[in-house]
PDB file of N, CA and C in Angstrom:
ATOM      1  N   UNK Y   1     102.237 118.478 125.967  1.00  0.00           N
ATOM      2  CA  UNK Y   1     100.973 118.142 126.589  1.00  0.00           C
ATOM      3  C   UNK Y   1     100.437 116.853 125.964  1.00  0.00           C
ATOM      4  N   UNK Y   2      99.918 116.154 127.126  1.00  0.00           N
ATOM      5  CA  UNK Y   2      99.490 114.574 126.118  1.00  0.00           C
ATOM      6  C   UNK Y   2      97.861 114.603 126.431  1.00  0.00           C
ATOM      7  N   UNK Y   3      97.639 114.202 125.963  1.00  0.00           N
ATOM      8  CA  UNK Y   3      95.874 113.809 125.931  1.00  0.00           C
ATOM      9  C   UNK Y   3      95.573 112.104 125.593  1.00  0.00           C
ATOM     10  N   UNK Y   4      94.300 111.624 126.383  1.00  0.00           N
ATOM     11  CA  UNK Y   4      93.790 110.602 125.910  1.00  0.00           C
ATOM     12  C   UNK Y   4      93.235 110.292 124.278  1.00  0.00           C
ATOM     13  N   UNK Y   5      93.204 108.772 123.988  1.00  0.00           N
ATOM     14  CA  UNK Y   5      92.252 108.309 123.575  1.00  0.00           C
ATOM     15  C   UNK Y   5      92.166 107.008 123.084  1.00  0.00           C
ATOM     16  N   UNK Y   6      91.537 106.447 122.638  1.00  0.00           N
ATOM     17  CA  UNK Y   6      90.696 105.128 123.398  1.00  0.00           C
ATOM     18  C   UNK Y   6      90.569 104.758 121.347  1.00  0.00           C
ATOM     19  N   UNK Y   7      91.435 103.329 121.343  1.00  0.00           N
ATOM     20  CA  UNK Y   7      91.111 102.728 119.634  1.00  0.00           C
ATOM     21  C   UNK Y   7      90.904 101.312 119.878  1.00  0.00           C
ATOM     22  N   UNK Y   8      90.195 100.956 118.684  1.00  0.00           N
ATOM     23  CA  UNK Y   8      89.805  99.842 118.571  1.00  0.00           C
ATOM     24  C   UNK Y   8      91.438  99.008 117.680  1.00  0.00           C
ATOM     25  N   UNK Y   9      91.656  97.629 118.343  1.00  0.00           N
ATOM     26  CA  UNK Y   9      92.278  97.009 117.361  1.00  0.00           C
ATOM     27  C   UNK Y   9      92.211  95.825 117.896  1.00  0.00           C
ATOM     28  N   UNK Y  10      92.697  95.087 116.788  1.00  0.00           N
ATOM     29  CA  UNK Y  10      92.433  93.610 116.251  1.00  0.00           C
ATOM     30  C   UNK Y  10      93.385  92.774 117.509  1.00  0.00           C
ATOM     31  N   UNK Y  11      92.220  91.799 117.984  1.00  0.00           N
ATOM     32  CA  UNK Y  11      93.263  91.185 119.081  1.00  0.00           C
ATOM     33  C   UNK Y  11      94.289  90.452 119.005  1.00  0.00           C
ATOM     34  N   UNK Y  12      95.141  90.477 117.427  1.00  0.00           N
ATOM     35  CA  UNK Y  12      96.022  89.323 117.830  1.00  0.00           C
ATOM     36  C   UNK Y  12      96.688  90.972 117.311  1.00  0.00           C
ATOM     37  N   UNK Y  13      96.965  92.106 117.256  1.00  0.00           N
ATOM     38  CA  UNK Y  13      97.716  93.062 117.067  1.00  0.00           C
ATOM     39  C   UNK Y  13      98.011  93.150 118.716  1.00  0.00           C
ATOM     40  N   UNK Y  14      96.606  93.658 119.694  1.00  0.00           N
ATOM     41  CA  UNK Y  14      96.605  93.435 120.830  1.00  0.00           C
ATOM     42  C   UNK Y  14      98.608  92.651 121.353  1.00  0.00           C
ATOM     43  N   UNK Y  15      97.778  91.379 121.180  1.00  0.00           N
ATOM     44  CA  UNK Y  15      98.797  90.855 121.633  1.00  0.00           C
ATOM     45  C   UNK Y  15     100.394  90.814 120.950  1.00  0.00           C
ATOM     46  N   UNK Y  16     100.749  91.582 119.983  1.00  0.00           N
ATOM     47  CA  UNK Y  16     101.691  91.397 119.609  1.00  0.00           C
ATOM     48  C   UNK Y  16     102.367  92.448 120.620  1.00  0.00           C
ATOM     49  N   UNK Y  17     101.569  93.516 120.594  1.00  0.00           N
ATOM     50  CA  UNK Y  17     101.736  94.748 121.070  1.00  0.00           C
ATOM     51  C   UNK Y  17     102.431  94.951 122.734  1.00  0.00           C
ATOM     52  N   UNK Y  18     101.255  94.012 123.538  1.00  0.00           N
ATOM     53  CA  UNK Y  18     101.773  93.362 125.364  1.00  0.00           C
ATOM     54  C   UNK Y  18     102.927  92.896 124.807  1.00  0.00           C
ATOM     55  N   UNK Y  19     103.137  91.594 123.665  1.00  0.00           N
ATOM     56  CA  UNK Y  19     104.565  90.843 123.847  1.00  0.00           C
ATOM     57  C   UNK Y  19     105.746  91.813 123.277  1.00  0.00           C
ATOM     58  N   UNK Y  20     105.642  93.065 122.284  1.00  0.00           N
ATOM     59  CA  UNK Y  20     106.559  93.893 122.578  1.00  0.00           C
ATOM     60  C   UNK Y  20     106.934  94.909 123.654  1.00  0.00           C
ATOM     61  N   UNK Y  21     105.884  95.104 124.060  1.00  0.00           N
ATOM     62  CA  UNK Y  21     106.122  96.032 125.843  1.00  0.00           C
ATOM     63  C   UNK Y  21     106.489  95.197 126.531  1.00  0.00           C
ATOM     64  N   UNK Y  22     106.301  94.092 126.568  1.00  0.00           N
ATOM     65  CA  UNK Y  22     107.257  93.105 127.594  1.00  0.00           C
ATOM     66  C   UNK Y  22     108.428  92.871 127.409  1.00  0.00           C
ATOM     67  N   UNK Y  23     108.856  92.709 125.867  1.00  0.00           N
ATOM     68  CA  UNK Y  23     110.491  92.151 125.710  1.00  0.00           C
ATOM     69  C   UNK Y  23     111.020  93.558 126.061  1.00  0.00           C
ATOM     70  N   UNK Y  24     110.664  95.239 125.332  1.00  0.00           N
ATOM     71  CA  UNK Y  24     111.229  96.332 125.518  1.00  0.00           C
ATOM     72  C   UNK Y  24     110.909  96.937 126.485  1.00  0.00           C
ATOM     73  N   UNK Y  25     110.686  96.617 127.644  1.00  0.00           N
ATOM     74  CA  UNK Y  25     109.950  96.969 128.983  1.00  0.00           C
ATOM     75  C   UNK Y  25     109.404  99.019 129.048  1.00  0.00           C
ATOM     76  N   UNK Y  26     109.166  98.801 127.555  1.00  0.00           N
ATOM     77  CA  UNK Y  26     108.258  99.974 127.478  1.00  0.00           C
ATOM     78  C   UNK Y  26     106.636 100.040 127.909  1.00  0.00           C
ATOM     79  N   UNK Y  27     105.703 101.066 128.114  1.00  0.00           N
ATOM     80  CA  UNK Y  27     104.327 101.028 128.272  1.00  0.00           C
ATOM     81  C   UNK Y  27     103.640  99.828 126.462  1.00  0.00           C
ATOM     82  N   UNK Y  28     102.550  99.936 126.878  1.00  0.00           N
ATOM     83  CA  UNK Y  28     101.743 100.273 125.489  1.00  0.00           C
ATOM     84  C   UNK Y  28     101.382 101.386 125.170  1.00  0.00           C
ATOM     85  N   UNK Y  29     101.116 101.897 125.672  1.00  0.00           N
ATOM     86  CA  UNK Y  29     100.619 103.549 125.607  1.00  0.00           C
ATOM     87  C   UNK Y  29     102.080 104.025 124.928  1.00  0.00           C
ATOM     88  N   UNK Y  30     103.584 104.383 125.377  1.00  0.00           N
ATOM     89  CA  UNK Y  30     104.484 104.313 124.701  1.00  0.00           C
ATOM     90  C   UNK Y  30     104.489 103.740 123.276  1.00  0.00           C
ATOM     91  N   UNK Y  31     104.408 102.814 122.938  1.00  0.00           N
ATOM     92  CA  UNK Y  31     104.921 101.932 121.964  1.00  0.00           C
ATOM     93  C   UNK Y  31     103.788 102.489 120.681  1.00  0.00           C
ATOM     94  N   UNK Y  32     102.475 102.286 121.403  1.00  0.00           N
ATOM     95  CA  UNK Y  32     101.294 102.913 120.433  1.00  0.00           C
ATOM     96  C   UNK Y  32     101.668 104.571 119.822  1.00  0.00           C
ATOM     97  N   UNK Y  33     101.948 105.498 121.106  1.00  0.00           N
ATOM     98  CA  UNK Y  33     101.979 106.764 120.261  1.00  0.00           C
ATOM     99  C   UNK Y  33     102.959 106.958 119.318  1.00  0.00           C
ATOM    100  N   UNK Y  34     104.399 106.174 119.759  1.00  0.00           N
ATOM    101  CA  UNK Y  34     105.618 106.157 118.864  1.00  0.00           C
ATOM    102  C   UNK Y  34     104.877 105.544 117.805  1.00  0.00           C
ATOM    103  N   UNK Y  35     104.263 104.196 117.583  1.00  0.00           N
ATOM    104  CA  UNK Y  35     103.621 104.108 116.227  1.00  0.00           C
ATOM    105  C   UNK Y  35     102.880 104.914 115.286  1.00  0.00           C
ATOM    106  N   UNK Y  36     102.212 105.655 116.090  1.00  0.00           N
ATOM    107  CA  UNK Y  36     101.294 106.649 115.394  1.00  0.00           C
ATOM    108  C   UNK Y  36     102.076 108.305 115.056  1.00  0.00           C
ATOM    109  N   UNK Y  37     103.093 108.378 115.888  1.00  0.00           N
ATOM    110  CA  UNK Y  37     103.780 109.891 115.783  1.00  0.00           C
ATOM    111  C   UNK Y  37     104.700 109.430 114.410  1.00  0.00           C
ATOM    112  N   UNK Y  38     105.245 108.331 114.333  1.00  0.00           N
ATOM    113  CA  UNK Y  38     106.143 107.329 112.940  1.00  0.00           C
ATOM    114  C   UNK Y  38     105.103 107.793 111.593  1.00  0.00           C
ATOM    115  N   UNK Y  39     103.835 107.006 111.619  1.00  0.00           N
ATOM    116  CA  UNK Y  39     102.939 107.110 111.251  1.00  0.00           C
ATOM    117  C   UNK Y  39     102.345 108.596 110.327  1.00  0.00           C
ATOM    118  N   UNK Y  40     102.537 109.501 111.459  1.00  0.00           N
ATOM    119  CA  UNK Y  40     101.866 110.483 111.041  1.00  0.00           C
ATOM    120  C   UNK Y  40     102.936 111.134 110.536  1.00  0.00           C
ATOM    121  N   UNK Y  41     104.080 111.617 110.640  1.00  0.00           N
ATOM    122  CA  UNK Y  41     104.764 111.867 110.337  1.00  0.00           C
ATOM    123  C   UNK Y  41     105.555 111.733 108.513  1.00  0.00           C
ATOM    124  N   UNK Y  42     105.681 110.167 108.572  1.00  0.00           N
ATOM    125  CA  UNK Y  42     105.455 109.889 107.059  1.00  0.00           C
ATOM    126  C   UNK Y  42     104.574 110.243 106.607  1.00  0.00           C
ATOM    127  N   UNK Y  43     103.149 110.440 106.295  1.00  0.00           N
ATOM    128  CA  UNK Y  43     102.240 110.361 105.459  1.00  0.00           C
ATOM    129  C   UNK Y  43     102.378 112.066 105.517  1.00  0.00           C
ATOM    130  N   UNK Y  44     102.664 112.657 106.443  1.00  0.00           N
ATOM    131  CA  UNK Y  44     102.779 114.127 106.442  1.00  0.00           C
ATOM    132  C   UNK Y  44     103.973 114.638 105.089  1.00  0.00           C
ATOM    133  N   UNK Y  45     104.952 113.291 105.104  1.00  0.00           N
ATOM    134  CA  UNK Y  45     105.846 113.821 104.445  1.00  0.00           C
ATOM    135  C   UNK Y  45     105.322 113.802 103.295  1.00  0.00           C
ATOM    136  N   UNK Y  46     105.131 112.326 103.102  1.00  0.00           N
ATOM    137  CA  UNK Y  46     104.184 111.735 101.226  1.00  0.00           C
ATOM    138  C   UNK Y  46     103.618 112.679 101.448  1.00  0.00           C
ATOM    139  N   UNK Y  47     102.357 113.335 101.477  1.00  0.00           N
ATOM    140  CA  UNK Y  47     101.718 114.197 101.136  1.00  0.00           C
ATOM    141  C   UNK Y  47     102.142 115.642 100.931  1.00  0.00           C
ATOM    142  N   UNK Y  48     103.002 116.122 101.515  1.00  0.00           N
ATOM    143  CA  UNK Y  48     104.147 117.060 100.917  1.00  0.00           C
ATOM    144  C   UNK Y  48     104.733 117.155  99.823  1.00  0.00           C
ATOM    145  N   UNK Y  49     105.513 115.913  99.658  1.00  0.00           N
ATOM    146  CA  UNK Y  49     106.334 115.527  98.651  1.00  0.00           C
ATOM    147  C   UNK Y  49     105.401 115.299  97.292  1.00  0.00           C
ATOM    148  N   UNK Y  50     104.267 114.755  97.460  1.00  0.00           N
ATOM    149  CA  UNK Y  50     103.109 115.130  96.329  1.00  0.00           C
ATOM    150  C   UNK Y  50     102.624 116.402  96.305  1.00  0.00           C
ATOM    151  N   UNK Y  51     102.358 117.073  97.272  1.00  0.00           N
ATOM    152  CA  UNK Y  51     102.068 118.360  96.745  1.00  0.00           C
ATOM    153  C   UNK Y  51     103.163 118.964  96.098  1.00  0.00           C
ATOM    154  N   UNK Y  52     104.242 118.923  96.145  1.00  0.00           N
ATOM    155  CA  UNK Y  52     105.325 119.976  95.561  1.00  0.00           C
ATOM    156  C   UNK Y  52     105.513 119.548  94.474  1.00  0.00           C
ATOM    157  N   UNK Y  53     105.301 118.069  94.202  1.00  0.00           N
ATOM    158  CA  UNK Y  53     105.790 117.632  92.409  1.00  0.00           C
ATOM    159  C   UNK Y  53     104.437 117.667  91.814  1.00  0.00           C
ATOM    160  N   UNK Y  54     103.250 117.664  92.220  1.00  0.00           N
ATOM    161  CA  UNK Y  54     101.688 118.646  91.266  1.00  0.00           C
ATOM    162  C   UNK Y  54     102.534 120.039  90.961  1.00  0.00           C
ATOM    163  N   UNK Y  55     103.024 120.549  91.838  1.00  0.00           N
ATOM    164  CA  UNK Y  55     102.989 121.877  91.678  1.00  0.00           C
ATOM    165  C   UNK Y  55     104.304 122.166  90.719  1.00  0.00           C
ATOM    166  N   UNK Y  56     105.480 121.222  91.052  1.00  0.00           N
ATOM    167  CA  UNK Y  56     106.507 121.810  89.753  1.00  0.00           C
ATOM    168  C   UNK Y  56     105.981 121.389  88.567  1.00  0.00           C
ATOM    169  N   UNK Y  57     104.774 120.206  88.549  1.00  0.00           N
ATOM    170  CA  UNK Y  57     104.632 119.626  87.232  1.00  0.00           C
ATOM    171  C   UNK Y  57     103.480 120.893  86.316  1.00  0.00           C
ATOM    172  N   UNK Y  58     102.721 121.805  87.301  1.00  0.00           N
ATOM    173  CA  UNK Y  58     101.912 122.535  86.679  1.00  0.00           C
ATOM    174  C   UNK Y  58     102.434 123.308  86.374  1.00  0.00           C
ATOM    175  N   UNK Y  59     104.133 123.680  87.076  1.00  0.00           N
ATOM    176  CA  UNK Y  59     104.722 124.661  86.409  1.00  0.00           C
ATOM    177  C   UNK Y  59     105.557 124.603  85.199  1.00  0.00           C
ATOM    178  N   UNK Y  60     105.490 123.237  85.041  1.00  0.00           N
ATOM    179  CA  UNK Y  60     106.388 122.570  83.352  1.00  0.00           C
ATOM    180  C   UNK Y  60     107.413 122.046  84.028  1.00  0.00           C
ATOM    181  N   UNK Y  61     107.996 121.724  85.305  1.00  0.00           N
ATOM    182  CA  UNK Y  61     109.118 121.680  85.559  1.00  0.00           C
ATOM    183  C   UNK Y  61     109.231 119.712  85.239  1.00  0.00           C
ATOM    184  N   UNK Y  62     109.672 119.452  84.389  1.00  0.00           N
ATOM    185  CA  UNK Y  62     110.023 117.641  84.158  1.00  0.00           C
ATOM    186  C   UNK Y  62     111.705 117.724  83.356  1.00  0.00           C
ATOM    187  N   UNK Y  63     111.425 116.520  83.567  1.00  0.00           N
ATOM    188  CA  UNK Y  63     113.349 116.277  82.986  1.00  0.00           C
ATOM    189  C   UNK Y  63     112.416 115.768  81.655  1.00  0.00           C
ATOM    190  N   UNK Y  64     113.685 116.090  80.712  1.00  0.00           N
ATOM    191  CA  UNK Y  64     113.353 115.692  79.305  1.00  0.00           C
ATOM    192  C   UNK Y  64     113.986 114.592  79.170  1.00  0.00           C
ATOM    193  N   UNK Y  65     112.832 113.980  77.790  1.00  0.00           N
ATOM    194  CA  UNK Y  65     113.496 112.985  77.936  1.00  0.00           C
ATOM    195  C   UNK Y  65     114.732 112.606  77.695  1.00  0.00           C
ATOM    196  N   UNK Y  66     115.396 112.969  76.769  1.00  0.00           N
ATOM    197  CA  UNK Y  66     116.838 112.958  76.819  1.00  0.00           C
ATOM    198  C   UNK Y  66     117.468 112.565  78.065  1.00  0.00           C
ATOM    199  N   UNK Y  67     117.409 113.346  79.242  1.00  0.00           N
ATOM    200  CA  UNK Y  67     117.938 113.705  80.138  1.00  0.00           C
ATOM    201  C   UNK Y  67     117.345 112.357  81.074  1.00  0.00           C
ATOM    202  N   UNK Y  68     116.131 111.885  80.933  1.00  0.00           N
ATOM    203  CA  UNK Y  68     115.777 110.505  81.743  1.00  0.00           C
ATOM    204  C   UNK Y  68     116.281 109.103  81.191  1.00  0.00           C
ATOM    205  N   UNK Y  69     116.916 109.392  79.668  1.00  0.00           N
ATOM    206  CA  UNK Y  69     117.400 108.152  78.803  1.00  0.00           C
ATOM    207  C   UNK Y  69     118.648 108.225  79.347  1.00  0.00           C
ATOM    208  N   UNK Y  70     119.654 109.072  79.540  1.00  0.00           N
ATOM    209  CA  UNK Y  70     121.075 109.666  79.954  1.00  0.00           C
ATOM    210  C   UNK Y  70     120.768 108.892  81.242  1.00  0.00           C
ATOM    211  N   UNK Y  71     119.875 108.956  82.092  1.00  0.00           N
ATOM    212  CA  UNK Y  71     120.250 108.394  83.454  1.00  0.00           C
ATOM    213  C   UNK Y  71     119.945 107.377  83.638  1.00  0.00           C
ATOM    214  N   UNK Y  72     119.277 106.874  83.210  1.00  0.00           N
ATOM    215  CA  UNK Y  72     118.565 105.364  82.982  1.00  0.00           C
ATOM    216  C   UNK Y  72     120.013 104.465  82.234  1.00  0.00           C
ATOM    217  N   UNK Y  73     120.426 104.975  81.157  1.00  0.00           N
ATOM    218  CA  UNK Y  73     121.735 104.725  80.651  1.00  0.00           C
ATOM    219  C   UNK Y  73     122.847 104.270  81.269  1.00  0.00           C
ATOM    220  N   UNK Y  74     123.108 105.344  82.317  1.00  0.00           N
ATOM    221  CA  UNK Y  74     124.132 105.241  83.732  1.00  0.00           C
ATOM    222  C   UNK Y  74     123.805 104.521  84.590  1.00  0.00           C
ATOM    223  N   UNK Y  75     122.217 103.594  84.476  1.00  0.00           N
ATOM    224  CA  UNK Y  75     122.188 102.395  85.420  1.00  0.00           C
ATOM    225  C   UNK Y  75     122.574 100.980  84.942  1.00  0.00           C
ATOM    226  N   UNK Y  76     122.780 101.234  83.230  1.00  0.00           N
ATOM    227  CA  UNK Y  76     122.596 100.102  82.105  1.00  0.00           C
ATOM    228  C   UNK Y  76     120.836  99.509  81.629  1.00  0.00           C
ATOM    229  N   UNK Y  77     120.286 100.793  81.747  1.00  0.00           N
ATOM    230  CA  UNK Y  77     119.027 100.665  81.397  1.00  0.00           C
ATOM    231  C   UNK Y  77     118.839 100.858  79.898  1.00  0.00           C
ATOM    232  N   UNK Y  78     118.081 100.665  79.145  1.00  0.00           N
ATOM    233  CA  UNK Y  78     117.681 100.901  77.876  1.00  0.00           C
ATOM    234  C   UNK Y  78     116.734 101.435  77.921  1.00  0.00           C
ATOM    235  N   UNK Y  79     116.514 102.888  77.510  1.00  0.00           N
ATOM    236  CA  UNK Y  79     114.992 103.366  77.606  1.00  0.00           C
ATOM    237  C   UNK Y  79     114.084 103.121  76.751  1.00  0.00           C
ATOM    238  N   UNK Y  80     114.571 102.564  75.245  1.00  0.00           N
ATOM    239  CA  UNK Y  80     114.023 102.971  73.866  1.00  0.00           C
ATOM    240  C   UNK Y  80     113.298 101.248  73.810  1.00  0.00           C
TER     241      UNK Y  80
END
């Protein structure tokens, strides 16, 4: 099910926006929701992916350091 709605943006975005619906003979309306479904989607993830590492970190869960010098090592990093 799709629904309206109506945003404000900057007119030279405007126009970038017509000159990509023209070269990809997609809508704007197309091109906009794919931006915003992209959009929402990532930040859905980041914000996931932060909630779960608060939550292993409140549970103690970290690599020691040992174990972050060892891999840092295997890039030719120096941790010390």
């Amino acid at each position: 099910m799709s629904t309206t709605m109506t945003i404000r943006i900057e007119s030279d975005l405007k126009e970038r926006l017509d000159q990509l619906a023209e070269v990809t003979h997609r809508s704007k309306s197309f091109l906009a929701a794919e931006a915003l479904r992209d959009f929402v989607e990532l930040n859905e993830w980041q914000l996931q992916e932060i909630k779960t590492a608060i939550q292993e970190a409140d549970e103690g869960d970290f690599a020691s350091s040992q174990s972050v010098a060892e891999t840092l090592g295997k890039w030719g990093v120096n941790a010390n």
